[in-house]
Coordinates of C-alpha atoms in Angstrom, one line a residue:
M1 CA -104.7 -52.6 145.3
N2 CA -106.1 -50.0 142.8
K3 CA -107.1 -49.4 139.2
Q4 CA -103.7 -50.6 138.0
T5 CA -104.4 -54.0 139.5
I6 CA -107.7 -54.1 137.6
N7 CA -106.0 -53.2 134.4
Q8 CA -103.2 -55.7 134.9
T9 CA -105.7 -58.5 135.6
I10 CA -107.6 -57.7 132.4
D11 CA -104.4 -57.7 130.4
Q12 CA -103.4 -61.0 132.1
Y13 CA -106.5 -62.7 130.7
S14 CA -106.9 -60.7 127.5
S15 CA -105.9 -63.6 125.2
R16 CA -108.7 -65.7 126.8
F17 CA -111.2 -62.9 126.5
K18 CA -110.3 -62.3 122.8
E19 CA -110.5 -66.0 122.0
I20 CA -114.0 -66.3 123.6
S21 CA -115.2 -63.2 121.7
L22 CA -114.0 -64.6 118.4
Y23 CA -115.6 -67.9 119.1
I24 CA -119.0 -66.2 119.7
G25 CA -118.5 -64.0 116.7
Q26 CA -117.8 -67.1 114.5
N27 CA -120.8 -68.9 115.9
P28 CA -123.7 -66.4 115.7
E29 CA -126.9 -67.4 117.3
L30 CA -130.3 -65.6 117.3
G31 CA -132.0 -64.3 120.4
N32 CA -133.0 -66.9 123.0
E33 CA -131.0 -69.5 121.0
E34 CA -127.5 -68.4 122.2
F35 CA -126.7 -71.8 123.7
L36 CA -123.0 -71.8 122.6
A37 CA -122.4 -68.3 123.7
S38 CA -124.2 -68.6 127.0
A39 CA -122.4 -71.9 127.9
R40 CA -119.0 -70.3 127.1
L41 CA -119.6 -67.2 129.1
K42 CA -120.9 -69.2 132.1
E43 CA -117.8 -71.5 131.9
E44 CA -115.5 -68.4 132.0
L45 CA -117.3 -66.9 135.0
I46 CA -117.0 -70.2 136.9
F47 CA -113.3 -70.4 136.0
H48 CA -112.8 -67.0 137.6
G49 CA -114.6 -68.0 140.8
F50 CA -118.1 -66.6 140.2
E51 CA -121.2 -68.4 141.3
V52 CA -123.5 -68.9 138.3
E53 CA -127.3 -69.2 138.4
A54 CA -129.1 -70.3 135.2
P55 CA -131.6 -70.3 133.6
I56 CA -133.3 -67.1 134.7
L57 CA -137.0 -66.5 134.6
G58 CA -137.3 -69.6 132.4
L59 CA -135.0 -68.1 129.7
E60 CA -132.6 -70.9 128.9
T61 CA -129.7 -68.7 127.7
A62 CA -130.0 -66.2 130.5
F63 CA -127.7 -66.3 133.6
I64 CA -126.5 -64.3 136.6
G65 CA -122.9 -64.7 137.8
T66 CA -122.1 -63.3 141.3
Y67 CA -119.0 -62.7 143.4
S68 CA -119.3 -61.0 146.8
A69 CA -116.6 -59.9 149.1
A70 CA -116.8 -60.5 152.8
K71 CA -116.5 -56.8 153.3
P72 CA -119.8 -55.0 152.5
G73 CA -120.1 -52.4 149.8
P74 CA -122.0 -51.4 146.7
R75 CA -123.3 -54.0 144.2
I76 CA -122.2 -53.5 140.6
A77 CA -124.3 -54.9 137.7
L78 CA -122.4 -55.5 134.5
L79 CA -124.6 -56.6 131.6
C80 CA -123.8 -59.0 128.7
E81 CA -125.4 -59.2 125.3
Y82 CA -124.6 -62.0 122.9
D83 CA -127.4 -62.5 120.3
A84 CA -126.7 -62.1 116.6
L85 CA -128.8 -60.7 113.7
P86 CA -130.6 -62.8 111.1
E87 CA -128.5 -63.3 108.0
L88 CA -125.9 -60.7 109.2
G89 CA -124.5 -62.5 112.2
H90 CA -122.7 -60.3 114.8
A91 CA -123.1 -57.0 112.9
C92 CA -123.9 -55.2 116.1
G93 CA -120.9 -56.4 117.9
H94 CA -122.6 -58.3 120.7
H95 CA -119.7 -60.8 120.7
L96 CA -117.6 -57.9 122.0
I97 CA -120.2 -56.5 124.4
C98 CA -120.4 -59.7 126.5
M99 CA -116.6 -59.7 126.9
M100 CA -116.4 -56.0 127.7
S101 CA -118.6 -56.7 130.7
L102 CA -117.2 -60.1 131.7
G103 CA -113.7 -58.7 131.4
A104 CA -114.6 -55.8 133.6
A105 CA -116.0 -58.2 136.2
V106 CA -112.8 -60.3 136.3
G107 CA -110.7 -57.2 136.6
L108 CA -112.9 -55.8 139.4
K109 CA -112.9 -59.1 141.3
S110 CA -109.1 -58.8 141.7
V111 CA -109.6 -55.9 144.1
I112 CA -113.1 -56.3 145.5
D113 CA -112.1 -58.4 148.5
E114 CA -110.1 -55.4 149.7
I115 CA -112.4 -52.6 148.8
G116 CA -115.6 -54.4 149.5
G117 CA -118.9 -54.9 147.6
S118 CA -120.1 -57.4 145.1
I119 CA -120.4 -58.0 141.3
K120 CA -123.3 -59.4 139.4
V121 CA -122.9 -60.3 135.7
F122 CA -126.2 -60.5 133.9
G123 CA -126.4 -62.6 130.8
T124 CA -129.3 -60.9 128.9
P125 CA -130.4 -62.7 125.7
A126 CA -132.3 -61.4 122.7
E127 CA -131.6 -57.7 122.9
E128 CA -132.4 -57.4 119.2
T129 CA -135.9 -58.8 119.5
K130 CA -137.4 -59.9 122.8
G131 CA -134.9 -58.3 125.1
A132 CA -134.5 -60.3 128.4
K133 CA -133.7 -57.1 130.3
V134 CA -137.4 -56.2 130.1
P135 CA -138.7 -59.2 132.1
M136 CA -135.6 -59.1 134.3
A137 CA -136.3 -55.5 135.2
A138 CA -140.0 -56.1 135.7
A139 CA -139.2 -59.0 138.1
G140 CA -136.9 -56.7 140.1
L141 CA -133.7 -58.6 139.4
F142 CA -131.7 -55.3 139.2
D143 CA -133.3 -53.6 142.2
D144 CA -130.7 -54.8 144.7
C145 CA -127.8 -53.4 142.6
D146 CA -126.5 -49.9 143.0
I147 CA -125.6 -49.2 139.4
A148 CA -125.8 -51.0 136.1
M149 CA -123.3 -50.6 133.2
M150 CA -122.5 -51.9 129.7
T151 CA -120.7 -50.6 126.7
H152 CA -121.5 -50.9 123.0
P153 CA -119.0 -51.1 120.1
F154 CA -119.2 -48.3 117.6
Y155 CA -117.0 -46.3 115.1
A156 CA -116.5 -43.5 117.7
Y157 CA -116.4 -42.8 121.4
E158 CA -119.8 -41.5 122.5
K159 CA -121.2 -40.7 125.9
S160 CA -124.1 -42.6 127.2
G161 CA -127.2 -40.9 125.7
T162 CA -130.8 -41.6 125.1
S163 CA -132.9 -44.2 123.3
L164 CA -136.4 -44.3 122.1
A165 CA -139.2 -46.1 123.8
M166 CA -140.6 -48.7 121.3
D167 CA -143.7 -50.8 120.7
A168 CA -143.7 -53.6 118.1
I169 CA -147.2 -53.9 116.8
Q170 CA -148.6 -56.5 114.5
F171 CA -151.9 -56.0 112.7
E172 CA -153.6 -59.1 111.2
F173 CA -156.7 -58.6 109.0
F174 CA -159.2 -61.3 108.2
G175 CA -161.5 -61.0 105.2
K176 CA -163.0 -63.4 102.7
S177 CA -161.3 -64.9 99.6
S178 CA -162.8 -65.1 96.2
H179 CA -161.8 -65.1 92.5
A180 CA -160.5 -61.6 91.8
A181 CA -161.9 -61.7 88.2
A182 CA -164.9 -64.0 88.3
S183 CA -166.5 -63.1 91.6
P184 CA -164.7 -60.1 93.2
H185 CA -168.0 -58.9 94.7
E186 CA -168.0 -61.9 97.0
G187 CA -164.6 -61.1 98.5
I188 CA -163.4 -59.0 101.5
N189 CA -159.9 -57.9 100.7
A190 CA -157.6 -58.1 103.7
L191 CA -154.7 -56.6 101.8
D192 CA -156.8 -53.5 101.2
A193 CA -157.0 -53.1 104.9
V194 CA -153.2 -53.3 105.3
I195 CA -152.7 -50.7 102.5
Q196 CA -155.3 -48.4 104.1
T197 CA -153.4 -48.8 107.4
F198 CA -150.2 -47.7 105.7
N199 CA -151.9 -44.8 104.1
G200 CA -153.5 -43.7 107.4
I201 CA -150.2 -43.9 109.2
N202 CA -148.4 -41.9 106.5
A203 CA -151.0 -39.2 106.8
F204 CA -150.7 -39.3 110.6
R205 CA -146.9 -38.7 110.4
Q206 CA -147.7 -35.0 109.6
Q207 CA -148.9 -34.5 113.1
V208 CA -146.1 -36.1 115.1
K209 CA -142.9 -34.7 116.6
S210 CA -139.6 -35.0 114.7
T211 CA -138.4 -37.5 117.3
V212 CA -141.2 -40.0 116.6
R213 CA -140.5 -42.9 114.3
I214 CA -143.2 -45.2 112.8
H215 CA -142.0 -47.7 110.2
G216 CA -143.4 -51.0 109.1
I217 CA -143.6 -53.8 106.5
I218 CA -146.2 -56.1 104.9
N219 CA -145.2 -59.5 106.1
H220 CA -148.1 -61.3 104.5
G221 CA -150.0 -59.9 101.5
G222 CA -151.7 -62.7 99.8
E223 CA -151.1 -65.9 97.8
A224 CA -151.8 -65.0 94.2
A225 CA -152.9 -61.9 92.2
N226 CA -156.1 -63.5 91.0
I227 CA -157.3 -64.4 94.6
I228 CA -158.7 -61.7 96.8
P229 CA -156.6 -62.2 100.0
D230 CA -158.6 -63.4 103.0
Y231 CA -155.6 -62.8 105.3
A232 CA -153.0 -60.0 105.3
S233 CA -150.6 -58.8 108.0
A234 CA -148.3 -55.9 108.7
Q235 CA -145.7 -55.2 111.4
F236 CA -144.8 -51.8 112.7
Y237 CA -142.3 -50.3 115.1
V238 CA -143.7 -47.2 116.9
R239 CA -141.0 -45.2 118.7
A240 CA -141.1 -42.0 120.8
S241 CA -138.9 -40.2 123.3
T242 CA -140.7 -41.5 126.4
R243 CA -143.1 -44.4 127.3
K244 CA -145.7 -41.8 128.3
E245 CA -145.6 -40.2 124.9
L246 CA -145.5 -43.5 123.1
E247 CA -148.6 -44.8 124.8
V248 CA -150.6 -42.1 123.2
L249 CA -149.0 -42.7 119.7
T250 CA -149.5 -46.4 119.8
E251 CA -153.2 -45.9 120.7
R252 CA -153.5 -43.6 117.7
V253 CA -151.8 -46.1 115.3
I254 CA -154.1 -48.9 116.6
K255 CA -157.1 -46.8 115.9
I256 CA -155.9 -46.2 112.3
A257 CA -155.8 -50.0 111.8
E258 CA -159.2 -50.4 113.4
G259 CA -160.6 -47.8 111.0
S260 CA -159.0 -49.6 108.1
A261 CA -160.8 -52.8 109.2
L262 CA -164.1 -51.0 109.4
Q263 CA -163.6 -49.4 106.0
T264 CA -162.9 -52.7 104.3
G265 CA -165.2 -55.0 106.2
C266 CA -162.4 -57.0 107.7
T267 CA -161.9 -58.1 111.3
L268 CA -158.6 -57.2 113.0
K269 CA -156.3 -58.9 115.5
T270 CA -153.7 -56.7 117.2
S271 CA -150.7 -58.1 119.0
N272 CA -147.1 -57.3 120.1
Y273 CA -144.7 -59.4 118.0
E274 CA -141.6 -58.3 120.0
T275 CA -141.0 -57.0 123.5
S276 CA -141.7 -53.3 124.1
Y277 CA -138.7 -51.2 125.3
D278 CA -138.7 -48.1 127.5
E279 CA -136.5 -45.1 126.9
M280 CA -132.9 -45.0 128.1
N281 CA -132.4 -42.5 131.0
T282 CA -128.6 -42.0 131.4
N283 CA -127.3 -41.2 134.8
E284 CA -125.1 -38.2 133.8
I285 CA -122.9 -38.3 136.9
L286 CA -122.1 -42.0 136.4
S287 CA -121.6 -41.2 132.7
D288 CA -119.0 -38.5 133.5
V289 CA -117.1 -40.9 135.7
F290 CA -116.9 -43.4 132.9
S291 CA -115.7 -40.7 130.4
A292 CA -113.1 -39.6 132.9
N293 CA -111.8 -43.1 133.1
L294 CA -111.6 -43.3 129.4
V295 CA -109.4 -40.2 129.5
E296 CA -107.2 -41.8 132.2
L297 CA -106.8 -44.8 129.9
G298 CA -105.4 -42.6 127.1
I299 CA -108.4 -41.4 125.1
S300 CA -108.4 -37.7 124.3
K301 CA -111.4 -35.8 125.9
D302 CA -112.0 -34.3 122.4
E303 CA -112.6 -37.7 121.0
I304 CA -115.6 -38.4 123.2
S305 CA -118.7 -36.9 121.7
T306 CA -122.1 -36.2 123.2
G307 CA -124.4 -39.3 123.2
D308 CA -127.2 -39.6 120.7
D309 CA -130.0 -42.0 120.4
H310 CA -129.4 -45.1 118.3
G311 CA -132.9 -46.5 118.1
S312 CA -134.3 -48.5 120.9
M313 CA -132.8 -50.9 123.5
D314 CA -133.9 -52.9 126.5
M315 CA -131.2 -51.2 128.6
G316 CA -133.8 -48.4 128.9
N317 CA -136.0 -50.6 131.1
V318 CA -133.0 -51.1 133.5
S319 CA -132.2 -47.4 133.5
L320 CA -135.6 -46.5 134.9
R321 CA -135.1 -48.7 137.9
I322 CA -131.4 -48.1 138.9
P323 CA -128.7 -45.7 137.8
A324 CA -127.3 -46.9 134.5
I325 CA -125.1 -46.0 131.5
H326 CA -124.7 -47.4 128.0
P327 CA -121.7 -45.6 126.3
Y328 CA -120.2 -46.4 122.9
I329 CA -116.6 -47.4 122.4
K330 CA -114.6 -46.9 119.2
I331 CA -113.5 -50.3 117.8
I332 CA -113.0 -49.5 114.1
E333 CA -111.3 -46.6 112.3
E334 CA -113.7 -46.5 109.3
K335 CA -117.2 -45.0 109.6
H336 CA -119.5 -48.0 109.1
A337 CA -123.0 -48.3 110.4
L338 CA -124.1 -50.9 113.0
H339 CA -126.0 -53.8 111.4
S340 CA -123.9 -53.7 108.3
K341 CA -121.6 -56.4 106.8
E342 CA -118.7 -54.0 106.9
F343 CA -119.1 -53.4 110.6
R344 CA -119.5 -57.1 111.2
D345 CA -116.3 -58.0 109.5
L346 CA -114.2 -55.3 111.1
A347 CA -115.6 -56.2 114.5
M348 CA -113.7 -59.5 114.3
E349 CA -110.3 -57.9 113.7
E350 CA -107.5 -57.1 116.3
R351 CA -108.4 -53.4 116.4
A352 CA -111.9 -54.3 117.6
L353 CA -110.6 -56.7 120.2
S354 CA -108.2 -54.1 121.5
G355 CA -111.2 -51.7 121.9
M356 CA -113.0 -54.5 123.8
I357 CA -110.2 -54.7 126.3
L358 CA -110.1 -50.9 126.7
A359 CA -113.9 -50.9 127.4
A360 CA -113.5 -53.6 130.0
K361 CA -110.8 -51.5 131.8
A362 CA -113.0 -48.4 131.7
L363 CA -116.0 -50.3 133.1
G364 CA -113.9 -51.9 135.9
N365 CA -112.2 -48.6 136.8
T366 CA -115.6 -46.8 136.9
A367 CA -116.9 -49.5 139.3
Y368 CA -113.8 -49.0 141.4
D369 CA -114.6 -45.3 141.7
V370 CA -118.2 -45.9 142.7
I371 CA -117.2 -48.5 145.4
T372 CA -114.4 -46.5 146.9
Q373 CA -116.1 -43.0 146.9
P374 CA -119.3 -43.3 148.9
E375 CA -120.2 -39.6 148.3
L376 CA -120.0 -40.3 144.5
L377 CA -122.6 -43.1 144.8
T378 CA -124.8 -40.8 146.9
R379 CA -124.8 -38.2 144.2
I380 CA -125.4 -40.8 141.5
K381 CA -128.5 -42.2 143.4
T382 CA -129.8 -38.7 144.2
A383 CA -129.7 -37.8 140.5
H384 CA -131.4 -41.0 139.6
H385 CA -134.3 -40.5 142.1
A386 CA -134.7 -36.9 140.9
V387 CA -135.8 -38.1 137.4
N388 CA -137.2 -41.5 138.0
H389 CA -140.3 -42.4 140.0
I390 CA -140.5 -46.1 139.8

């Protein structure tokens, strides 16, 4: 048994995998509400002989599917995402991501009794908002795995790269309402505090690195133009290359909001409205193995570009604990951005589904290399420990 067996097994079940992907794509569900997707994925894992545990850490749509050979060997983590975006649906292709990993797990299972080792398929809800990988990583659920992998659909082949650490900060200002024309002197304007916060952050941007991103919205600004708002709220994403750098930036942003409250006479409540994510730390040795397997599957080496950051993702938290990769797979021919209607629609077509099957094979073949080449896994782990100190 070898990689050909893995690929043939994935091809054998490809129609099932495509049908499940389309079902999830046609029934988009927001983060932590992916009940249809989670149920369908768990059913498929059970069909293929995996033991499924759910819920996980109290998350109703999270799960872990496990298959272990009697013969000892490395433990491979394959991660599934299946949440959709508000209004847009599956414009980030998570209906493909989950089947890339599940398909790889089924393919790998066809050989693992002979080569040894075990497979863990993690169902990780809400990547777009309150990513489940964060509490899973904090709880040590990945720590008994040797590597973690997933792939992301895109308009090009891209090596696993970096991502930005991110904090999602909400500022709520509380003032005093009054009639804006008859008695403005009796009011304390909470909206003024929000506007001052934006102005302060805009001035602060002059003193940050080019890799820093700070962007926000006013999610509540008042009820009527003739009433001084006694409540106003803003939400910001603060992003930086590393968690260490981000902690300093977030503290500065919070101080700006505190200053705005002081200037306007408001009181301030600060909170995290979404889960904070750490930076992605790609294991370059594992990444090279994955790229080599793409080439073996017929993708030209020249088509695989250097990885770039695509914002922030909860896979970063996993990558700081165990060796991990998050490469991008070409599933459309046109250049359309993620989170767009155009990408969403093309991600439901046969070209995208074929890319999904290719990704499953590349993941399965990479896992095969790691299991069957002990010296490779040693190098992967040595590289991980050299740059991570958790």
